Tab-separated table of C-alpha atoms and ligand atoms in Angstrom:
chain	number	residue	atom	x	y	z
J	14	UNK	CA	-34.870	-12.306	6.694
J	15	UNK	CA	-31.873	-13.966	5.032
J	16	UNK	CA	-32.542	-16.622	2.410
J	17	UNK	CA	-32.954	-20.190	3.688
J	18	UNK	CA	-30.138	-22.562	2.675
J	19	UNK	CA	-30.710	-26.255	3.527
J	20	UNK	CA	-27.705	-27.662	5.355
J	21	UNK	CA	-26.460	-24.063	5.731
J	22	UNK	CA	-24.712	-24.578	2.367
J	23	UNK	CA	-23.067	-21.351	1.253
J	24	UNK	CA	-23.932	-19.578	4.501
J	25	UNK	CA	-21.137	-17.514	6.067
J	26	UNK	CA	-21.471	-18.296	9.769
J	27	UNK	CA	-18.493	-16.425	11.188
J	28	UNK	CA	-14.987	-15.086	10.783
J	29	UNK	CA	-11.853	-17.089	11.513
J	30	UNK	CA	-8.096	-16.577	11.241
J	31	UNK	CA	-7.348	-20.285	11.617
J	32	UNK	CA	-7.770	-21.836	8.170
J	33	UNK	CA	-9.337	-21.546	4.740
J	34	UNK	CA	-9.486	-23.575	1.555
J	35	UNK	CA	-8.060	-21.786	-1.473
J	36	UNK	CA	-10.204	-23.202	-4.245
J	37	UNK	CA	-8.116	-21.798	-7.101
J	38	UNK	CA	-5.026	-23.721	-6.018
J	39	UNK	CA	-6.958	-26.433	-4.110
J	40	UNK	CA	-4.902	-25.744	-1.000
J	41	UNK	CA	-5.811	-25.977	2.665
J	42	UNK	CA	-4.194	-22.965	4.305
J	43	UNK	CA	-3.727	-23.234	8.073
J	44	UNK	CA	-2.441	-20.186	9.934
J	45	UNK	CA	-0.931	-19.008	6.638
J	46	UNK	CA	0.819	-22.286	5.707
J	47	UNK	CA	-0.107	-24.892	3.117
J	48	UNK	CA	-0.987	-27.712	5.530
J	49	UNK	CA	-0.296	-30.511	3.052
J	50	UNK	CA	3.151	-29.075	2.352
J	51	UNK	CA	3.965	-29.377	6.060
J	52	UNK	CA	3.177	-33.111	6.257
J	53	UNK	CA	6.650	-34.350	5.304
J	54	UNK	CA	8.513	-31.549	7.042
J	55	UNK	CA	7.230	-31.314	10.612
J	56	UNK	CA	5.834	-33.349	13.494
J	57	UNK	CA	2.180	-33.362	14.486
J	58	UNK	CA	3.250	-31.578	17.661
J	59	UNK	CA	4.589	-28.655	15.611
J	60	UNK	CA	1.284	-28.380	13.755
J	61	UNK	CA	-0.610	-28.575	17.046
J	62	UNK	CA	1.421	-25.606	18.300
J	63	UNK	CA	0.843	-23.782	15.011
J	64	UNK	CA	-2.902	-24.181	15.284
J	65	UNK	CA	-3.163	-23.359	18.978
J	66	UNK	CA	-0.615	-20.528	19.181
J	67	UNK	CA	-0.695	-19.108	15.637
J	68	UNK	CA	2.741	-19.975	14.205
J	69	UNK	CA	5.204	-22.843	14.033
J	70	UNK	CA	7.120	-23.230	17.304
J	71	UNK	CA	10.732	-22.423	17.995
J	72	UNK	CA	12.818	-25.316	19.360
J	73	UNK	CA	12.238	-23.973	22.872
J	74	UNK	CA	8.478	-23.800	22.378
J	75	UNK	CA	8.399	-27.296	20.922
J	76	UNK	CA	10.393	-28.621	23.888
J	77	UNK	CA	7.934	-26.896	26.214
J	78	UNK	CA	4.966	-28.503	24.421
J	79	UNK	CA	6.619	-31.936	24.414
J	80	UNK	CA	7.345	-31.685	28.137
J	81	UNK	CA	3.753	-30.701	28.906
J	82	UNK	CA	2.302	-33.445	26.698
J	83	UNK	CA	4.503	-36.026	28.430
J	84	UNK	CA	3.510	-34.741	31.854
J	85	UNK	CA	-0.206	-34.820	30.977
J	86	UNK	CA	-0.681	-38.136	29.117
J	87	UNK	CA	-1.717	-40.232	32.124
J	88	UNK	CA	-5.445	-40.454	32.878
J	89	UNK	CA	-6.847	-39.703	36.331
J	90	UNK	CA	-8.152	-42.789	38.191
J	91	UNK	CA	-11.785	-41.618	37.858
J	92	UNK	CA	-11.517	-41.665	34.056
J	93	UNK	CA	-9.701	-44.999	34.020
J	94	UNK	CA	-12.550	-46.364	36.179
J	95	UNK	CA	-15.143	-45.144	33.644
J	96	UNK	CA	-13.263	-46.804	30.793
J	97	UNK	CA	-12.872	-50.016	32.799
J	98	UNK	CA	-16.554	-50.165	33.760
J	99	UNK	CA	-17.851	-49.370	30.264
J	100	UNK	CA	-19.452	-52.295	28.438
J	101	UNK	CA	-16.952	-53.941	26.092
J	102	UNK	CA	-19.501	-53.317	23.309
J	103	UNK	CA	-19.361	-49.524	23.778
J	104	UNK	CA	-18.122	-47.733	20.682
J	105	UNK	CA	-14.730	-46.102	21.268
J	106	UNK	CA	-16.230	-42.750	20.194
J	107	UNK	CA	-18.711	-43.060	23.073
J	108	UNK	CA	-15.761	-43.780	25.378
J	109	UNK	CA	-13.878	-40.774	24.017
J	110	UNK	CA	-16.896	-38.472	24.380
J	111	UNK	CA	-17.552	-39.686	27.923
J	112	UNK	CA	-13.912	-39.542	28.993
J	113	UNK	CA	-13.471	-35.977	27.689
J	114	UNK	CA	-16.670	-34.930	29.427
J	115	UNK	CA	-15.473	-36.601	32.638
J	116	UNK	CA	-12.123	-34.819	32.379
J	117	UNK	CA	-14.149	-31.606	32.398
J	118	UNK	CA	-15.447	-32.545	35.866
J	119	UNK	CA	-11.945	-33.126	37.125
J	120	UNK	CA	-9.911	-30.351	35.498
J	121	UNK	CA	-9.397	-27.666	38.136
J	122	UNK	CA	-9.553	-24.929	35.475
J	123	UNK	CA	-12.613	-26.276	33.695
J	124	UNK	CA	-14.765	-23.210	34.441
J	125	UNK	CA	-12.089	-20.717	33.381
J	126	UNK	CA	-12.688	-19.669	29.773
J	127	UNK	CA	-9.794	-17.218	29.551
J	128	UNK	CA	-7.527	-17.775	26.555
J	129	UNK	CA	-4.613	-18.795	28.783
J	130	UNK	CA	-6.633	-21.404	30.687
J	131	UNK	CA	-8.264	-22.723	27.494
J	132	UNK	CA	-4.843	-23.202	25.879
J	133	UNK	CA	-3.630	-25.121	28.928
J	134	UNK	CA	-6.784	-27.266	28.919
J	135	UNK	CA	-6.479	-27.889	25.174
J	136	UNK	CA	-2.928	-29.209	25.586
J	137	UNK	CA	-3.993	-31.376	28.542
J	138	UNK	CA	-6.848	-32.866	26.500
J	139	UNK	CA	-4.635	-33.367	23.464
J	140	UNK	CA	-2.090	-35.223	25.612
J	141	UNK	CA	-4.740	-37.554	27.005
J	142	UNK	CA	-6.652	-38.407	23.816
J	143	UNK	CA	-4.306	-41.232	22.677
J	144	UNK	CA	-4.295	-42.633	26.218
J	145	UNK	CA	-8.106	-42.681	26.242
J	146	UNK	CA	-8.208	-44.534	22.908
J	147	UNK	CA	-5.627	-47.112	23.942
J	148	UNK	CA	-6.891	-47.645	27.500
J	149	UNK	CA	-10.490	-48.137	26.313
J	150	UNK	CA	-9.324	-50.555	23.638
J	151	UNK	CA	-7.172	-52.598	25.990
J	152	UNK	CA	-9.807	-52.779	28.758
J	153	UNK	CA	-12.346	-54.007	26.176
J	154	UNK	CA	-9.955	-56.881	25.453
J	155	UNK	CA	-9.402	-57.648	29.124
J	156	UNK	CA	-5.908	-56.148	29.062
J	157	UNK	CA	-4.319	-53.563	31.330
J	158	UNK	CA	-3.567	-50.168	29.744
J	159	UNK	CA	0.047	-49.369	29.033
J	160	UNK	CA	1.717	-46.320	30.493
J	161	UNK	CA	2.637	-43.722	27.847
J	162	UNK	CA	6.314	-43.581	26.934
J	163	UNK	CA	7.811	-40.089	27.391
J	164	UNK	CA	10.423	-40.880	24.754
J	165	UNK	CA	7.758	-41.234	22.060
J	166	UNK	CA	5.887	-38.647	20.010
J	167	UNK	CA	2.095	-38.178	19.931
J	168	UNK	CA	1.810	-40.433	16.848
J	169	UNK	CA	4.213	-43.038	18.257
J	170	UNK	CA	2.571	-43.107	21.688
J	171	UNK	CA	-0.829	-43.626	20.107
J	172	UNK	CA	0.383	-46.712	18.234
J	173	UNK	CA	2.548	-47.939	21.107
J	174	UNK	CA	-0.238	-47.816	23.676
J	175	UNK	CA	-2.694	-49.577	21.322
J	176	UNK	CA	-0.367	-52.383	20.225
J	177	UNK	CA	2.040	-52.704	23.143
J	178	UNK	CA	5.137	-52.349	20.987
J	179	UNK	CA	7.003	-49.414	19.580
J	180	UNK	CA	5.869	-48.628	16.048
J	181	UNK	CA	8.157	-48.918	13.045
J	182	UNK	CA	9.427	-45.620	11.619
J	183	UNK	CA	7.134	-46.021	8.584
J	184	UNK	CA	4.065	-46.649	10.770
J	185	UNK	CA	4.901	-43.658	12.963
J	186	UNK	CA	5.469	-41.466	9.910
J	187	UNK	CA	2.146	-42.548	8.369
J	188	UNK	CA	0.302	-41.780	11.595
J	189	UNK	CA	2.087	-38.422	11.861
J	190	UNK	CA	0.903	-37.426	8.364
J	191	UNK	CA	-2.693	-38.505	8.986
J	192	UNK	CA	-2.810	-36.626	12.291
J	193	UNK	CA	-1.504	-33.475	10.591
J	194	UNK	CA	-4.100	-33.764	7.825
J	195	UNK	CA	-6.898	-34.232	10.361
J	196	UNK	CA	-6.025	-31.212	12.539
J	197	UNK	CA	-8.163	-28.445	11.113
J	198	UNK	CA	-10.641	-27.772	8.342
J	199	UNK	CA	-12.637	-24.571	8.747
J	200	UNK	CA	-16.301	-24.497	9.742
J	201	UNK	CA	-16.967	-28.235	9.336
J	202	UNK	CA	-19.872	-29.749	11.296
J	203	UNK	CA	-17.957	-30.687	14.459
J	204	UNK	CA	-16.047	-27.403	14.604
J	205	UNK	CA	-19.272	-25.511	14.097
J	206	UNK	CA	-20.925	-27.587	16.843
J	207	UNK	CA	-18.018	-26.762	19.154
J	208	UNK	CA	-18.298	-23.063	18.258
J	209	UNK	CA	-22.063	-23.057	18.892
J	210	UNK	CA	-21.478	-24.471	22.368
J	211	UNK	CA	-18.569	-22.083	23.006
J	212	UNK	CA	-20.764	-19.172	21.892
J	213	UNK	CA	-22.928	-19.668	24.985
J	214	UNK	CA	-19.698	-19.064	26.959
J	215	UNK	CA	-19.621	-22.739	27.889
J	216	UNK	CA	-16.152	-24.055	28.676
J	217	UNK	CA	-13.661	-25.889	26.473
J	218	UNK	CA	-14.489	-29.407	27.714
J	219	UNK	CA	-18.209	-28.839	27.036
J	220	UNK	CA	-17.508	-27.548	23.533
J	221	UNK	CA	-15.010	-30.311	22.680
J	222	UNK	CA	-17.492	-32.906	23.918
J	223	UNK	CA	-20.047	-31.458	21.488
J	224	UNK	CA	-17.438	-31.585	18.724
J	225	UNK	CA	-16.814	-35.262	19.421
J	226	UNK	CA	-20.551	-35.951	19.247
J	227	UNK	CA	-20.766	-34.260	15.861
J	228	UNK	CA	-17.676	-36.015	14.536
J	229	UNK	CA	-19.134	-39.430	15.345
J	230	UNK	CA	-21.638	-39.547	12.477
J	231	UNK	CA	-20.765	-41.284	9.185
J	232	UNK	CA	-21.398	-38.126	7.168
J	233	UNK	CA	-18.496	-36.544	9.049
J	234	UNK	CA	-15.602	-38.206	10.926
J	235	UNK	CA	-17.356	-41.553	11.175
J	236	UNK	CA	-16.869	-41.816	7.413
J	237	UNK	CA	-13.377	-43.285	7.896
J	238	UNK	CA	-14.879	-46.300	9.666
J	239	UNK	CA	-17.782	-46.542	7.223
J	240	UNK	CA	-15.420	-46.279	4.240
J	241	UNK	CA	-13.335	-49.208	5.482
J	242	UNK	CA	-16.440	-51.306	6.109
J	243	UNK	CA	-17.468	-50.566	2.535
J	244	UNK	CA	-14.076	-51.566	1.099
J	245	UNK	CA	-14.307	-54.844	3.017
J	246	UNK	CA	-17.878	-55.333	1.819
J	247	UNK	CA	-16.824	-54.787	-1.812
J	248	UNK	CA	-14.075	-57.373	-1.329
J	249	UNK	CA	-12.238	-57.082	-4.658
J	250	UNK	CA	-11.461	-54.329	-7.192
J	251	UNK	CA	-13.479	-56.156	-9.866
J	252	UNK	CA	-16.649	-55.834	-7.794
J	253	UNK	CA	-16.280	-52.102	-7.168
J	254	UNK	CA	-17.897	-50.795	-10.357
J	255	UNK	CA	-21.156	-52.745	-9.987
J	256	UNK	CA	-21.220	-52.068	-6.230
J	257	UNK	CA	-21.029	-48.309	-6.750
J	258	UNK	CA	-23.616	-48.321	-9.541
J	259	UNK	CA	-25.978	-50.261	-7.301
J	260	UNK	CA	-25.575	-47.774	-4.427
J	261	UNK	CA	-26.073	-44.831	-6.784
J	262	UNK	CA	-29.191	-46.437	-8.255
J	263	UNK	CA	-30.565	-46.745	-4.733
J	264	UNK	CA	-29.610	-43.104	-3.983
J	265	UNK	CA	-27.204	-44.244	-1.261
J	266	UNK	CA	-24.070	-42.312	-0.337
J	267	UNK	CA	-20.653	-43.845	-0.943
J	268	UNK	CA	-18.767	-43.365	2.309
J	269	UNK	CA	-15.416	-41.587	2.262
J	270	UNK	CA	-16.380	-39.780	-0.935
J	271	UNK	CA	-17.779	-36.333	-1.603
J	272	UNK	CA	-17.356	-33.073	0.265
J	273	UNK	CA	-19.438	-29.981	0.915
J	274	UNK	CA	-16.561	-27.613	0.139
J	275	UNK	CA	-14.307	-29.403	-2.341
J	276	UNK	CA	-15.915	-30.107	-5.669
J	277	UNK	CA	-12.826	-31.138	-7.625
J	278	UNK	CA	-11.032	-33.247	-5.037
J	279	UNK	CA	-9.981	-32.974	-1.400
J	280	UNK	CA	-6.591	-31.200	-1.179
J	281	UNK	CA	-5.450	-33.611	1.546
J	282	UNK	CA	-6.055	-36.774	-0.451
J	283	UNK	CA	-2.931	-37.028	-2.681
J	284	UNK	CA	-0.569	-36.885	0.325
J	285	UNK	CA	-2.588	-39.429	2.313
J	286	UNK	CA	-3.025	-41.687	-0.719
J	287	UNK	CA	0.741	-41.782	-1.204
J	288	UNK	CA	1.195	-42.727	2.453
J	289	UNK	CA	-1.511	-45.401	2.240
J	290	UNK	CA	-0.104	-46.956	-0.917
J	291	UNK	CA	3.437	-46.979	0.512
J	292	UNK	CA	2.222	-48.787	3.619
J	293	UNK	CA	0.175	-51.241	1.543
J	294	UNK	CA	3.080	-52.063	-0.770
J	295	UNK	CA	5.411	-52.546	2.187
J	296	UNK	CA	2.828	-54.875	3.767
J	297	UNK	CA	2.409	-56.759	0.471
J	298	UNK	CA	-1.360	-56.152	0.368
J	299	UNK	CA	-2.606	-53.410	-1.935
J	300	UNK	CA	-6.142	-54.749	-2.323
J	301	UNK	CA	-7.838	-52.068	-0.193
J	302	UNK	CA	-6.063	-49.292	-2.066
J	303	UNK	CA	-6.967	-50.923	-5.381
J	304	UNK	CA	-10.626	-51.244	-4.379
J	305	UNK	CA	-10.721	-47.605	-3.303
J	306	UNK	CA	-9.156	-46.558	-6.621
J	307	UNK	CA	-11.744	-48.616	-8.501
J	308	UNK	CA	-14.570	-46.991	-6.521
J	309	UNK	CA	-13.075	-43.605	-7.316
J	310	UNK	CA	-12.869	-44.350	-11.049
J	311	UNK	CA	-16.572	-45.186	-11.190
J	312	UNK	CA	-17.715	-42.379	-8.922
J	313	UNK	CA	-15.711	-39.730	-10.734
J	314	UNK	CA	-16.990	-40.959	-14.109
J	315	UNK	CA	-20.610	-41.275	-12.988
J	316	UNK	CA	-21.030	-38.281	-10.668
J	317	UNK	CA	-17.805	-36.260	-10.637
J	318	UNK	CA	-17.417	-37.116	-6.949
J	319	UNK	CA	-13.910	-37.586	-5.514
J	320	UNK	CA	-12.617	-39.342	-2.387
J	321	UNK	CA	-12.190	-37.280	0.764
J	322	UNK	CA	-9.305	-37.791	3.182
J	323	UNK	CA	-11.251	-40.400	5.160
J	324	UNK	CA	-10.802	-43.019	2.436
J	325	UNK	CA	-6.973	-43.113	2.322
J	326	UNK	CA	-6.857	-42.691	6.122
J	327	UNK	CA	-9.152	-45.713	6.407
J	328	UNK	CA	-7.004	-48.073	4.342
J	329	UNK	CA	-3.780	-46.722	5.855
J	330	UNK	CA	-5.067	-47.369	9.388
J	331	UNK	CA	-6.374	-50.798	8.388
J	332	UNK	CA	-2.992	-51.700	6.892
J	333	UNK	CA	-1.379	-50.659	10.173
J	334	UNK	CA	-3.662	-53.185	11.886
J	335	UNK	CA	-5.691	-50.601	13.778
J	336	UNK	CA	-9.177	-51.898	14.660
J	337	UNK	CA	-11.823	-50.054	12.611
J	338	UNK	CA	-13.771	-48.619	15.621
J	339	UNK	CA	-10.630	-46.714	16.637
J	340	UNK	CA	-10.415	-44.808	13.346
J	341	UNK	CA	-12.722	-41.910	14.306
J	342	UNK	CA	-11.290	-41.579	17.843
J	343	UNK	CA	-7.860	-41.168	16.196
J	344	UNK	CA	-9.383	-38.285	14.217
J	345	UNK	CA	-10.347	-36.795	17.611
J	346	UNK	CA	-6.749	-37.177	18.865
J	347	UNK	CA	-5.799	-34.723	16.126
J	348	UNK	CA	-8.872	-32.462	15.697
J	349	UNK	CA	-8.860	-31.449	19.385
J	350	UNK	CA	-6.297	-28.890	18.200
J	351	UNK	CA	-8.576	-27.322	15.583
J	352	UNK	CA	-11.638	-27.408	17.824
J	353	UNK	CA	-9.729	-25.793	20.689
J	354	UNK	CA	-8.383	-22.985	18.491
J	355	UNK	CA	-11.925	-22.311	17.239
J	356	UNK	CA	-13.376	-22.390	20.761
J	357	UNK	CA	-10.782	-19.851	21.918
J	358	UNK	CA	-11.430	-17.693	18.828
J	359	UNK	CA	-15.188	-17.884	19.438
J	360	UNK	CA	-14.758	-16.828	23.060
J	361	UNK	CA	-12.574	-13.892	22.001
J	362	UNK	CA	-15.026	-12.251	19.626
J	363	UNK	CA	-18.200	-13.791	20.905
J	364	UNK	CA	-21.778	-13.297	19.911
J	365	UNK	CA	-24.108	-16.197	20.702
J	366	UNK	CA	-24.794	-18.339	17.616
J	367	UNK	CA	-28.544	-18.440	17.222
J	368	UNK	CA	-29.917	-18.728	13.682
J	369	UNK	CA	-33.543	-18.291	12.675
J	370	UNK	CA	-35.754	-20.923	11.037
J	371	UNK	CA	-38.878	-21.261	8.951
J	372	UNK	CA	-41.804	-22.518	11.006
J	373	UNK	CA	-43.663	-25.360	9.274
J	374	UNK	CA	-46.014	-26.299	12.130
J	375	UNK	CA	-49.643	-25.583	12.904
J	376	UNK	CA	-51.191	-22.345	14.232
J	377	UNK	CA	-54.270	-21.347	16.186
J	378	UNK	CA	-55.094	-24.604	17.949
J	379	UNK	CA	-57.624	-24.312	20.785
J	380	UNK	CA	-56.844	-25.709	24.179
J	381	UNK	CA	-58.678	-28.815	25.394
J	382	UNK	CA	-58.360	-29.832	29.067
J	383	UNK	CA	-56.651	-33.179	29.756
J	384	UNK	CA	-59.909	-35.011	30.413
J	385	UNK	CA	-61.255	-34.020	26.975
J	386	UNK	CA	-58.228	-35.040	24.872
R	15	COA	N1	-21.973	-40.802	-2.690
R	15	COA	C1	-22.913	-40.662	-3.630
R	15	COA	N2	-23.441	-39.500	-3.996
R	15	COA	C2	-22.976	-38.412	-3.365
R	15	COA	C3	-21.989	-38.481	-2.375
R	15	COA	C4	-21.477	-39.737	-2.052
R	15	COA	N3	-20.541	-39.882	-1.109
R	15	COA	N4	-21.737	-37.247	-1.925
R	15	COA	C5	-22.524	-36.419	-2.585
R	15	COA	N5	-23.276	-37.129	-3.459
R	15	COA	C6	-24.249	-36.601	-4.401
R	15	COA	C7	-25.557	-36.321	-3.737
R	15	COA	O1	-26.377	-37.454	-3.717
R	15	COA	C8	-26.096	-35.229	-4.625
R	15	COA	O2	-26.529	-35.818	-5.819
R	15	COA	P1	-27.818	-35.261	-6.581
R	15	COA	O3	-27.503	-33.834	-6.926
R	15	COA	O4	-27.926	-36.163	-7.752
R	15	COA	O5	-28.934	-35.392	-5.599
R	15	COA	C9	-24.860	-34.421	-4.951
R	15	COA	O6	-23.778	-35.348	-4.884
R	15	COA	C10	-24.588	-33.280	-4.006
R	15	COA	O7	-24.410	-33.828	-2.730
R	15	COA	P2	-24.905	-33.183	-1.393
R	15	COA	O8	-25.659	-34.190	-0.610
R	15	COA	O9	-25.538	-31.858	-1.664
R	15	COA	O10	-23.582	-32.927	-0.649
R	15	COA	P3	-23.495	-32.313	0.776
R	15	COA	O11	-22.606	-31.159	0.668
R	15	COA	O12	-24.813	-32.074	1.378
R	15	COA	O13	-22.835	-33.498	1.593
R	15	COA	C11	-21.197	-34.961	2.343
R	15	COA	C12	-21.466	-33.606	1.722
R	15	COA	C13	-19.725	-35.043	2.700
R	15	COA	C14	-22.011	-35.137	3.632
R	15	COA	C15	-21.567	-36.042	1.312
R	15	COA	O14	-20.699	-35.961	0.209
R	15	COA	C16	-21.510	-37.425	1.916
R	15	COA	O15	-22.471	-37.862	2.542
R	15	COA	N6	-20.386	-38.170	1.734
R	15	COA	C17	-20.238	-39.465	2.321
R	15	COA	C18	-19.826	-39.353	3.768
R	15	COA	C19	-18.434	-38.854	3.938
R	15	COA	O16	-17.500	-39.349	3.346
R	15	COA	N7	-18.271	-37.868	4.824
R	15	COA	C20	-16.968	-37.314	5.154
R	15	COA	C21	-16.823	-35.943	4.603
R	15	COA	S1	-15.177	-35.336	4.859
């Protein structure tokens, strides 16, 4: 038997040609490219193509993707009805999970797990994710959803459909960078969950739905919402030091900080921090960035723990005026790409994922009939 590793830390659970972290250079390599280096050079759509199809697109391929995304952004009436009927208190991640699952009932290719069909389904889901976020948000406020605008990019449509007005170039650029940084990150919990489901030869919608479930928790994608709540709770940079010390003393986790893989800083953070600070300075309110920096100073000094990408994403989204419960669903609107590539890869070289465990229960109990218990 292999050695037991709590949390599967250090366990190699599969092979993948999609991404890896190079720890020597602290670089996230996606399909051979330095992902962070791409953030100011390409659109999210180009990175989506890269992840799904293996290399950056030609102009023709990008046009093809853009046309398909535009054609697929609208939600079917059954899914709109689910979003409309959902309680206004439902968390947008629950709406996202339910809507993606419902799309699996409707998609005519849902049972087809061939690579070609899975790629088509991945693009259809990707197209619809911003529409799900915005429609759920607007229904919860008693508003009608807005139709997507075919002249806008993925990042722009997301902001446009939430707010009802076209985003500024700086807002669109900030969203584009965050979506690129959120696309793909190896065998993280949600990707692994999606791969486990795919390894049973379940279809793409089933596996993505599992990924969304795993991303919801505050130790994973939900950390961007939890991090922002914490920054608000701290309230001023001067309070950050004592706040962090108090949490550490109580053995509580500081949200948006720490990482299983990175031990000397998340490679995606500098790029997202720069975006977040630029937005904050332009908005004339740098307090959230300053609080996060103060938390970082204490946490690095006390524990050697650095922020992960969820912290700068959180204050960037907040500065853009995005409601906090939409932060993790926005992560989904990007990570669908990574999950889908992993699901396809899992299907291609599949062996069912089924680890062993150490039994800690009782043995040898004797049966007593119901009347005697
Ligand atoms: N705040 C305070 N302490 C933290 C911490 C955090 N955010 N992250 C890790 N630590 C501490 C642990 O308490 C532990 O300390 P100890 O050795 O004194 O007991 C040590 O660092 C190792 O942490 P560990 O729990 O083994 O890390 P992990 O790999 O199991 O967990 C995370 C990784 C990401 C789940 C963890 O860092 C975390 O919960 N972070 C907050 C949530 C978050 O931001 N998630 C998004 C990740 S992208």
